[in-house]
Amino acid sequence: QASQGLGTRANQVFSSEPDGHARTPSMKQTGVGLIQLMAGLALIAVAAQLAVPGFGQLVESQRRTEVANQLTSALRSARTEAILRNTPVLVHAIDDNWSVGWRIMLEHKAAGGEYSEVLREHASGGKVPITGNFRGKPYVRFNGLGSALTSNGTLLVCDTQKPISHYQIVVAASGRVRLESDQAHPRPCR
């Protein structure tokens, strides 16, 4: 019986040739040919060409959002600092260009005149264009009560490809700072 079981099993594993000789099971070879490999690489290249512009736009959009949030936070922080210290604090554009970055500075009055102490600095590298309309002044100054001494104004965080702004940082004369995002009706950058 044991030999009969082996025989049955052997018949399942091995196939017989018509002449009665047993042969080993055939091993089917699988692999990728050169033409199939080239076709796959071509499809990947086409997909990458389609995805890269969309990815670039996503990265730029994220940069604009990040810079708008950071500048809004810096302005709010400067206002809070002015109120806490009861002394003027200003946010000044580095090299008179908001796109390059900004400094939060505490103003002191001394016998020799005024001088400023830098509290914080943020360099943004100029990758996101920012324009402002504070009567041509590259700074926003808050007094000890938190009011803006530079009057009402808006900073526009602009698109690098088109002269439009998706984010507007509005500073009211009262010192209130708010971030507006109007994606449907972007404002023009000048």
mmCIF file of N, CA, C and O in Angstrom, residues 61-155:
data_model
loop_
_atom_site.group_PDB
_atom_site.id
_atom_site.type_symbol
_atom_site.label_atom_id
_atom_site.label_comp_id
_atom_site.label_asym_id
_atom_site.label_seq_id
_atom_site.Cartn_x
_atom_site.Cartn_y
_atom_site.Cartn_z
ATOM 1 N N SER A 61 2.482 77.123 -3.843
ATOM 2 C CA SER A 61 1.305 77.467 -3.050
ATOM 3 C C SER A 61 1.578 77.277 -1.560
ATOM 4 O O SER A 61 1.186 78.113 -0.735
ATOM 5 N N GLN A 62 2.254 76.204 -1.212
ATOM 6 C CA GLN A 62 2.599 75.959 0.196
ATOM 7 C C GLN A 62 3.545 77.028 0.725
ATOM 8 O O GLN A 62 3.420 77.463 1.871
ATOM 9 N N ARG A 63 4.504 77.468 -0.122
ATOM 10 C CA ARG A 63 5.422 78.535 0.281
ATOM 11 C C ARG A 63 4.670 79.827 0.565
ATOM 12 O O ARG A 63 4.928 80.507 1.553
ATOM 13 N N ARG A 64 3.741 80.188 -0.333
ATOM 14 C CA ARG A 64 2.956 81.412 -0.146
ATOM 15 C C ARG A 64 2.164 81.344 1.160
ATOM 16 O O ARG A 64 2.134 82.311 1.927
ATOM 17 N N THR A 65 1.529 80.220 1.401
ATOM 18 C CA THR A 65 0.741 80.045 2.620
ATOM 19 C C THR A 65 1.628 80.168 3.853
ATOM 20 O O THR A 65 1.273 80.858 4.815
ATOM 21 N N GLU A 66 2.772 79.522 3.825
ATOM 22 C CA GLU A 66 3.684 79.547 4.965
ATOM 23 C C GLU A 66 4.193 80.971 5.239
ATOM 24 O O GLU A 66 4.189 81.430 6.385
ATOM 25 N N VAL A 67 4.610 81.679 4.186
ATOM 26 C CA VAL A 67 5.126 83.039 4.365
ATOM 27 C C VAL A 67 4.024 83.967 4.874
ATOM 28 O O VAL A 67 4.263 84.795 5.751
ATOM 29 N N ALA A 68 2.820 83.838 4.334
ATOM 30 C CA ALA A 68 1.701 84.676 4.786
ATOM 31 C C ALA A 68 1.418 84.438 6.267
ATOM 32 O O ALA A 68 1.237 85.402 7.033
ATOM 33 N N ASN A 69 1.416 83.197 6.690
ATOM 34 C CA ASN A 69 1.175 82.884 8.104
ATOM 35 C C ASN A 69 2.306 83.384 9.000
ATOM 36 O O ASN A 69 2.068 83.890 10.095
ATOM 37 N N GLN A 70 3.550 83.240 8.538
ATOM 38 C CA GLN A 70 4.691 83.689 9.337
ATOM 39 C C GLN A 70 4.713 85.200 9.491
ATOM 40 O O GLN A 70 4.980 85.714 10.584
ATOM 41 N N LEU A 71 4.430 85.937 8.401
ATOM 42 C CA LEU A 71 4.427 87.395 8.492
ATOM 43 C C LEU A 71 3.263 87.892 9.359
ATOM 44 O O LEU A 71 3.422 88.805 10.161
ATOM 45 N N THR A 72 2.112 87.268 9.220
ATOM 46 C CA THR A 72 0.972 87.623 10.078
ATOM 47 C C THR A 72 1.313 87.385 11.543
ATOM 48 O O THR A 72 1.049 88.222 12.409
ATOM 49 N N SER A 73 1.922 86.261 11.832
ATOM 50 C CA SER A 73 2.324 85.934 13.199
ATOM 51 C C SER A 73 3.352 86.934 13.721
ATOM 52 O O SER A 73 3.292 87.350 14.890
ATOM 53 N N ALA A 74 4.295 87.345 12.879
ATOM 54 C CA ALA A 74 5.315 88.318 13.293
ATOM 55 C C ALA A 74 4.679 89.655 13.631
ATOM 56 O O ALA A 74 5.044 90.303 14.628
ATOM 57 N N LEU A 75 3.726 90.102 12.825
ATOM 58 C CA LEU A 75 3.051 91.371 13.090
ATOM 59 C C LEU A 75 2.244 91.305 14.389
ATOM 60 O O LEU A 75 2.270 92.243 15.198
ATOM 61 N N ARG A 76 1.550 90.203 14.600
ATOM 62 C CA ARG A 76 0.775 90.045 15.842
ATOM 63 C C ARG A 76 1.702 89.987 17.057
ATOM 64 O O ARG A 76 1.399 90.548 18.118
ATOM 65 N N SER A 77 2.811 89.312 16.901
ATOM 66 C CA SER A 77 3.786 89.200 17.977
ATOM 67 C C SER A 77 4.376 90.569 18.308
ATOM 68 O O SER A 77 4.557 90.908 19.492
ATOM 69 N N ALA A 78 4.667 91.369 17.292
ATOM 70 C CA ALA A 78 5.212 92.710 17.514
ATOM 71 C C ALA A 78 4.205 93.588 18.251
ATOM 72 O O ALA A 78 4.563 94.347 19.158
ATOM 73 N N ARG A 79 2.951 93.485 17.877
ATOM 74 C CA ARG A 79 1.910 94.269 18.549
ATOM 75 C C ARG A 79 1.813 93.854 20.024
ATOM 76 O O ARG A 79 1.740 94.697 20.928
ATOM 77 N N THR A 80 1.812 92.564 20.286
ATOM 78 C CA THR A 80 1.756 92.063 21.656
ATOM 79 C C THR A 80 2.967 92.534 22.457
ATOM 80 O O THR A 80 2.842 92.954 23.613
ATOM 81 N N GLU A 81 4.124 92.490 21.827
ATOM 82 C CA GLU A 81 5.358 92.938 22.491
ATOM 83 C C GLU A 81 5.276 94.424 22.836
ATOM 84 O O GLU A 81 5.684 94.852 23.924
ATOM 85 N N ALA A 82 4.732 95.226 21.931
ATOM 86 C CA ALA A 82 4.576 96.662 22.186
ATOM 87 C C ALA A 82 3.659 96.910 23.371
ATOM 88 O O ALA A 82 3.935 97.770 24.218
ATOM 89 N N ILE A 83 2.578 96.157 23.462
ATOM 90 C CA ILE A 83 1.635 96.318 24.568
ATOM 91 C C ILE A 83 2.274 95.871 25.887
ATOM 92 O O ILE A 83 2.175 96.557 26.906
ATOM 93 N N LEU A 84 2.954 94.732 25.872
ATOM 94 C CA LEU A 84 3.569 94.209 27.100
ATOM 95 C C LEU A 84 4.658 95.137 27.636
ATOM 96 O O LEU A 84 4.780 95.337 28.835
ATOM 97 N N ARG A 85 5.451 95.705 26.750
ATOM 98 C CA ARG A 85 6.562 96.551 27.170
ATOM 99 C C ARG A 85 6.182 98.036 27.242
ATOM 100 O O ARG A 85 6.997 98.845 27.665
ATOM 101 N N ASN A 86 5.001 98.354 26.734
ATOM 102 C CA ASN A 86 4.523 99.735 26.680
ATOM 103 C C ASN A 86 5.550 100.655 26.006
ATOM 104 O O ASN A 86 5.877 101.732 26.505
ATOM 105 N N THR A 87 6.056 100.185 24.897
ATOM 106 C CA THR A 87 7.041 100.941 24.116
ATOM 107 C C THR A 87 6.864 100.600 22.645
ATOM 108 O O THR A 87 6.380 99.510 22.316
ATOM 109 N N PRO A 88 7.229 101.494 21.731
ATOM 110 C CA PRO A 88 7.050 101.202 20.306
ATOM 111 C C PRO A 88 7.878 100.007 19.833
ATOM 112 O O PRO A 88 9.035 99.841 20.216
ATOM 113 N N VAL A 89 7.241 99.187 19.019
ATOM 114 C CA VAL A 89 7.893 98.045 18.385
ATOM 115 C C VAL A 89 7.572 98.125 16.909
ATOM 116 O O VAL A 89 6.446 98.440 16.522
ATOM 117 N N LEU A 90 8.570 97.863 16.085
ATOM 118 C CA LEU A 90 8.289 97.900 14.657
ATOM 119 C C LEU A 90 8.730 96.617 13.983
ATOM 120 O O LEU A 90 9.636 95.936 14.453
ATOM 121 N N VAL A 91 8.043 96.320 12.900
ATOM 122 C CA VAL A 91 8.413 95.207 12.033
ATOM 123 C C VAL A 91 8.928 95.852 10.769
ATOM 124 O O VAL A 91 8.197 96.555 10.074
ATOM 125 N N HIS A 92 10.218 95.658 10.491
ATOM 126 C CA HIS A 92 10.882 96.341 9.387
ATOM 127 C C HIS A 92 11.310 95.327 8.338
ATOM 128 O O HIS A 92 11.885 94.294 8.669
ATOM 129 N N ALA A 93 11.067 95.647 7.079
ATOM 130 C CA ALA A 93 11.484 94.769 5.984
ATOM 131 C C ALA A 93 13.007 94.783 5.873
ATOM 132 O O ALA A 93 13.627 95.851 5.916
ATOM 133 N N ILE A 94 13.610 93.621 5.737
ATOM 134 C CA ILE A 94 15.056 93.534 5.567
ATOM 135 C C ILE A 94 15.410 94.139 4.210
ATOM 136 O O ILE A 94 14.807 93.807 3.187
ATOM 137 N N ASP A 95 16.398 95.027 4.206
ATOM 138 C CA ASP A 95 16.819 95.736 2.985
ATOM 139 C C ASP A 95 15.648 96.436 2.303
ATOM 140 O O ASP A 95 15.610 96.535 1.062
ATOM 141 N N ASP A 96 14.677 96.881 3.088
ATOM 142 C CA ASP A 96 13.470 97.563 2.593
ATOM 143 C C ASP A 96 12.686 96.713 1.595
ATOM 144 O O ASP A 96 12.003 97.232 0.716
ATOM 145 N N ASN A 97 12.779 95.390 1.720
ATOM 146 C CA ASN A 97 12.111 94.466 0.801
ATOM 147 C C ASN A 97 11.473 93.356 1.640
ATOM 148 O O ASN A 97 12.176 92.515 2.197
ATOM 149 N N TRP A 98 10.144 93.345 1.706
ATOM 150 C CA TRP A 98 9.427 92.344 2.489
ATOM 151 C C TRP A 98 9.700 90.928 1.985
ATOM 152 O O TRP A 98 9.636 89.970 2.754
ATOM 153 N N SER A 99 9.979 90.768 0.698
ATOM 154 C CA SER A 99 10.223 89.433 0.133
ATOM 155 C C SER A 99 11.477 88.788 0.707
ATOM 156 O O SER A 99 11.577 87.565 0.777
ATOM 157 N N VAL A 100 12.444 89.602 1.099
ATOM 158 C CA VAL A 100 13.702 89.091 1.641
ATOM 159 C C VAL A 100 13.533 88.626 3.082
ATOM 160 O O VAL A 100 14.145 87.669 3.523
ATOM 161 N N GLY A 101 12.665 89.319 3.822
ATOM 162 C CA GLY A 101 12.421 88.952 5.217
ATOM 163 C C GLY A 101 12.082 90.183 6.030
ATOM 164 O O GLY A 101 11.863 91.274 5.492
ATOM 165 N N TRP A 102 12.061 90.030 7.376
ATOM 166 C CA TRP A 102 11.690 91.134 8.257
ATOM 167 C C TRP A 102 12.331 90.954 9.619
ATOM 168 O O TRP A 102 12.745 89.864 9.995
ATOM 169 N N ARG A 103 12.421 92.090 10.324
ATOM 170 C CA ARG A 103 12.952 92.119 11.680
ATOM 171 C C ARG A 103 11.906 92.720 12.611
ATOM 172 O O ARG A 103 11.266 93.703 12.266
ATOM 173 N N ILE A 104 11.787 92.166 13.804
ATOM 174 C CA ILE A 104 10.966 92.768 14.853
ATOM 175 C C ILE A 104 11.945 93.513 15.754
ATOM 176 O O ILE A 104 12.876 92.909 16.302
ATOM 177 N N MET A 105 11.733 94.826 15.876
ATOM 178 C CA MET A 105 12.687 95.654 16.595
ATOM 179 C C MET A 105 11.999 96.472 17.678
ATOM 180 O O MET A 105 10.913 97.016 17.468
ATOM 181 N N LEU A 106 12.650 96.546 18.821
ATOM 182 C CA LEU A 106 12.176 97.329 19.947
ATOM 183 C C LEU A 106 12.866 98.688 19.874
ATOM 184 O O LEU A 106 14.085 98.772 19.746
ATOM 185 N N GLU A 107 12.078 99.761 19.921
ATOM 186 C CA GLU A 107 12.651 101.104 19.846
ATOM 187 C C GLU A 107 12.875 101.648 21.250
ATOM 188 O O GLU A 107 11.983 101.572 22.105
ATOM 189 N N HIS A 108 14.051 102.197 21.483
ATOM 190 C CA HIS A 108 14.404 102.805 22.764
ATOM 191 C C HIS A 108 14.687 104.283 22.540
ATOM 192 O O HIS A 108 15.230 104.670 21.519
ATOM 193 N N LYS A 109 14.326 105.069 23.510
ATOM 194 C CA LYS A 109 14.688 106.487 23.472
ATOM 195 C C LYS A 109 15.709 106.708 24.579
ATOM 196 O O LYS A 109 15.494 106.344 25.733
ATOM 197 N N ALA A 110 16.822 107.287 24.199
ATOM 198 C CA ALA A 110 17.886 107.561 25.167
ATOM 199 C C ALA A 110 18.332 109.011 24.992
ATOM 200 O O ALA A 110 17.882 109.709 24.089
ATOM 201 N N ALA A 111 19.244 109.440 25.845
ATOM 202 C CA ALA A 111 19.720 110.831 25.799
ATOM 203 C C ALA A 111 20.385 111.135 24.459
ATOM 204 O O ALA A 111 20.281 112.235 23.939
ATOM 205 N N GLY A 112 21.030 110.150 23.871
ATOM 206 C CA GLY A 112 21.723 110.367 22.590
ATOM 207 C C GLY A 112 20.805 110.245 21.384
ATOM 208 O O GLY A 112 21.242 110.408 20.259
ATOM 209 N N GLY A 113 19.560 109.940 21.564
ATOM 210 C CA GLY A 113 18.626 109.760 20.455
ATOM 211 C C GLY A 113 17.961 108.399 20.537
ATOM 212 O O GLY A 113 17.995 107.729 21.567
ATOM 213 N N GLU A 114 17.356 108.000 19.426
ATOM 214 C CA GLU A 114 16.668 106.703 19.378
ATOM 215 C C GLU A 114 17.604 105.629 18.854
ATOM 216 O O GLU A 114 18.471 105.882 18.031
ATOM 217 N N TYR A 115 17.398 104.440 19.338
ATOM 218 C CA TYR A 115 18.088 103.290 18.776
ATOM 219 C C TYR A 115 17.159 102.092 18.851
ATOM 220 O O TYR A 115 16.171 102.109 19.579
ATOM 221 N N SER A 116 17.456 101.080 18.076
ATOM 222 C CA SER A 116 16.588 99.903 18.001
ATOM 223 C C SER A 116 17.355 98.659 18.405
ATOM 224 O O SER A 116 18.538 98.515 18.125
ATOM 225 N N GLU A 117 16.619 97.773 19.047
ATOM 226 C CA GLU A 117 17.156 96.473 19.450
ATOM 227 C C GLU A 117 16.382 95.401 18.685
ATOM 228 O O GLU A 117 15.153 95.363 18.727
ATOM 229 N N VAL A 118 17.088 94.547 17.976
ATOM 230 C CA VAL A 118 16.440 93.493 17.196
ATOM 231 C C VAL A 118 16.009 92.381 18.144
ATOM 232 O O VAL A 118 16.836 91.803 18.858
ATOM 233 N N LEU A 119 14.707 92.105 18.152
ATOM 234 C CA LEU A 119 14.179 91.023 18.985
ATOM 235 C C LEU A 119 14.178 89.696 18.240
ATOM 236 O O LEU A 119 14.544 88.672 18.774
ATOM 237 N N ARG A 120 13.716 89.749 17.002
ATOM 238 C CA ARG A 120 13.668 88.552 16.153
ATOM 239 C C ARG A 120 13.884 88.950 14.705
ATOM 240 O O ARG A 120 13.549 90.058 14.302
ATOM 241 N N GLU A 121 14.393 88.011 13.941
ATOM 242 C CA GLU A 121 14.589 88.240 12.511
ATOM 243 C C GLU A 121 14.162 87.004 11.742
ATOM 244 O O GLU A 121 14.414 85.884 12.183
ATOM 245 N N HIS A 122 13.526 87.240 10.623
ATOM 246 C CA HIS A 122 13.105 86.132 9.759
ATOM 247 C C HIS A 122 13.557 86.430 8.338
ATOM 248 O O HIS A 122 13.116 87.411 7.734
ATOM 249 N N ALA A 123 14.436 85.613 7.813
ATOM 250 C CA ALA A 123 14.883 85.750 6.426
ATOM 251 C C ALA A 123 14.150 84.712 5.590
ATOM 252 O O ALA A 123 14.203 83.520 5.878
ATOM 253 N N SER A 124 13.433 85.181 4.568
ATOM 254 C CA SER A 124 12.637 84.239 3.770
ATOM 255 C C SER A 124 13.279 83.897 2.434
ATOM 256 O O SER A 124 12.751 83.080 1.699
ATOM 257 N N GLY A 125 14.369 84.520 2.081
ATOM 258 C CA GLY A 125 15.082 84.135 0.872
ATOM 259 C C GLY A 125 14.550 84.745 -0.416
ATOM 260 O O GLY A 125 15.101 84.516 -1.478
ATOM 261 N N GLY A 126 13.499 85.497 -0.370
ATOM 262 C CA GLY A 126 12.997 86.176 -1.565
ATOM 263 C C GLY A 126 12.291 85.296 -2.566
ATOM 264 O O GLY A 126 12.071 85.704 -3.703
ATOM 265 N N LYS A 127 11.909 84.085 -2.184
ATOM 266 C CA LYS A 127 11.234 83.188 -3.128
ATOM 267 C C LYS A 127 9.775 83.537 -3.339
ATOM 268 O O LYS A 127 9.188 83.154 -4.334
ATOM 269 N N VAL A 128 9.176 84.261 -2.382
ATOM 270 C CA VAL A 128 7.772 84.662 -2.479
ATOM 271 C C VAL A 128 7.717 86.185 -2.498
ATOM 272 O O VAL A 128 8.129 86.833 -1.542
ATOM 273 N N PRO A 129 7.220 86.787 -3.583
ATOM 274 C CA PRO A 129 7.146 88.251 -3.633
ATOM 275 C C PRO A 129 6.081 88.802 -2.684
ATOM 276 O O PRO A 129 4.967 88.285 -2.608
ATOM 277 N N ILE A 130 6.457 89.859 -1.939
ATOM 278 C CA ILE A 130 5.547 90.524 -1.013
ATOM 279 C C ILE A 130 5.649 92.024 -1.264
ATOM 280 O O ILE A 130 6.750 92.569 -1.304
ATOM 281 N N THR A 131 4.508 92.670 -1.445
ATOM 282 C CA THR A 131 4.481 94.117 -1.605
ATOM 283 C C THR A 131 3.589 94.717 -0.527
ATOM 284 O O THR A 131 2.704 94.052 -0.006
ATOM 285 N N GLY A 132 3.835 95.989 -0.207
ATOM 286 C CA GLY A 132 3.043 96.643 0.823
ATOM 287 C C GLY A 132 2.658 98.047 0.409
ATOM 288 O O GLY A 132 3.284 98.648 -0.459
ATOM 289 N N ASN A 133 1.613 98.566 1.035
ATOM 290 C CA ASN A 133 1.186 99.932 0.743
ATOM 291 C C ASN A 133 1.035 100.734 2.029
ATOM 292 O O ASN A 133 -0.020 101.218 2.355
ATOM 293 N N PHE A 134 2.128 100.887 2.757
ATOM 294 C CA PHE A 134 2.140 101.677 3.983
ATOM 295 C C PHE A 134 2.763 103.047 3.691
ATOM 296 O O PHE A 134 3.764 103.420 4.289
ATOM 297 N N ARG A 135 2.193 103.746 2.743
ATOM 298 C CA ARG A 135 2.670 105.073 2.329
ATOM 299 C C ARG A 135 4.152 105.036 1.977
ATOM 300 O O ARG A 135 4.921 105.926 2.332
ATOM 301 N N GLY A 136 4.566 104.002 1.314
ATOM 302 C CA GLY A 136 5.951 103.879 0.875
ATOM 303 C C GLY A 136 6.934 103.495 1.959
ATOM 304 O O GLY A 136 8.134 103.457 1.720
ATOM 305 N N LYS A 137 6.466 103.219 3.149
ATOM 306 C CA LYS A 137 7.358 102.868 4.256
ATOM 307 C C LYS A 137 7.538 101.349 4.310
ATOM 308 O O LYS A 137 6.567 100.610 4.230
ATOM 309 N N PRO A 138 8.773 100.899 4.487
ATOM 310 C CA PRO A 138 9.031 99.449 4.557
ATOM 311 C C PRO A 138 8.916 98.896 5.973
ATOM 312 O O PRO A 138 9.659 97.996 6.348
ATOM 313 N N TYR A 139 8.036 99.455 6.773
ATOM 314 C CA TYR A 139 7.884 98.971 8.134
ATOM 315 C C TYR A 139 6.470 99.230 8.621
ATOM 316 O O TYR A 139 5.729 100.040 8.080
ATOM 317 N N VAL A 140 6.127 98.517 9.708
ATOM 318 C CA VAL A 140 4.878 98.721 10.429
ATOM 319 C C VAL A 140 5.278 98.962 11.879
ATOM 320 O O VAL A 140 6.001 98.151 12.469
ATOM 321 N N ARG A 141 4.827 100.072 12.446
ATOM 322 C CA ARG A 141 5.182 100.435 13.820
ATOM 323 C C ARG A 141 3.935 100.388 14.697
ATOM 324 O O ARG A 141 2.894 100.915 14.328
ATOM 325 N N PHE A 142 4.081 99.745 15.859
ATOM 326 C CA PHE A 142 3.009 99.693 16.853
ATOM 327 C C PHE A 142 3.447 100.490 18.079
ATOM 328 O O PHE A 142 4.595 100.369 18.520
ATOM 329 N N ASN A 143 2.537 101.297 18.647
ATOM 330 C CA ASN A 143 2.873 102.033 19.865
ATOM 331 C C ASN A 143 2.594 101.168 21.097
ATOM 332 O O ASN A 143 2.151 100.026 20.969
ATOM 333 N N GLY A 144 2.827 101.722 22.274
ATOM 334 C CA GLY A 144 2.660 100.976 23.520
ATOM 335 C C GLY A 144 1.237 100.536 23.805
ATOM 336 O O GLY A 144 1.005 99.653 24.623
ATOM 337 N N LEU A 145 0.261 101.132 23.107
ATOM 338 C CA LEU A 145 -1.139 100.727 23.267
ATOM 339 C C LEU A 145 -1.554 99.677 22.228
ATOM 340 O O LEU A 145 -2.678 99.212 22.228
ATOM 341 N N GLY A 146 -0.639 99.355 21.314
ATOM 342 C CA GLY A 146 -0.928 98.356 20.291
ATOM 343 C C GLY A 146 -1.495 98.920 19.008
ATOM 344 O O GLY A 146 -1.800 98.168 18.090
ATOM 345 N N SER A 147 -1.632 100.241 18.926
ATOM 346 C CA SER A 147 -2.147 100.858 17.695
ATOM 347 C C SER A 147 -1.032 100.952 16.661
ATOM 348 O O SER A 147 0.142 101.131 16.998
ATOM 349 N N ALA A 148 -1.414 100.867 15.400
ATOM 350 C CA ALA A 148 -0.443 100.988 14.313
ATOM 351 C C ALA A 148 -0.188 102.467 14.053
ATOM 352 O O ALA A 148 -1.111 103.228 13.779
ATOM 353 N N LEU A 149 1.070 102.882 14.139
ATOM 354 C CA LEU A 149 1.430 104.276 13.904
ATOM 355 C C LEU A 149 1.639 104.567 12.426
ATOM 356 O O LEU A 149 1.829 105.712 12.059
ATOM 357 N N THR A 150 1.612 103.549 11.605
ATOM 358 C CA THR A 150 1.818 103.739 10.166
ATOM 359 C C THR A 150 0.490 103.807 9.419
ATOM 360 O O THR A 150 0.481 103.760 8.204
ATOM 361 N N SER A 151 -0.613 103.919 10.104
ATOM 362 C CA SER A 151 -1.972 103.953 9.543
ATOM 363 C C SER A 151 -2.360 102.614 8.939
ATOM 364 O O SER A 151 -1.614 101.647 9.022
ATOM 365 N N ASN A 152 -3.525 102.585 8.307
ATOM 366 C CA ASN A 152 -3.996 101.350 7.673
ATOM 367 C C ASN A 152 -3.050 100.963 6.547
ATOM 368 O O ASN A 152 -2.506 101.817 5.864
ATOM 369 N N GLY A 153 -2.932 99.677 6.339
ATOM 370 C CA GLY A 153 -2.093 99.211 5.245
ATOM 371 C C GLY A 153 -2.306 97.740 4.986
ATOM 372 O O GLY A 153 -2.895 97.025 5.800
ATOM 373 N N THR A 154 -1.835 97.307 3.836
ATOM 374 C CA THR A 154 -1.980 95.906 3.437
ATOM 375 C C THR A 154 -0.677 95.400 2.846
ATOM 376 O O THR A 154 -0.035 96.088 2.053
ATOM 377 N N LEU A 155 -0.296 94.210 3.239
ATOM 378 C CA LEU A 155 0.830 93.503 2.622
ATOM 379 C C LEU A 155 0.243 92.412 1.745
ATOM 380 O O LEU A 155 -0.608 91.639 2.191
#
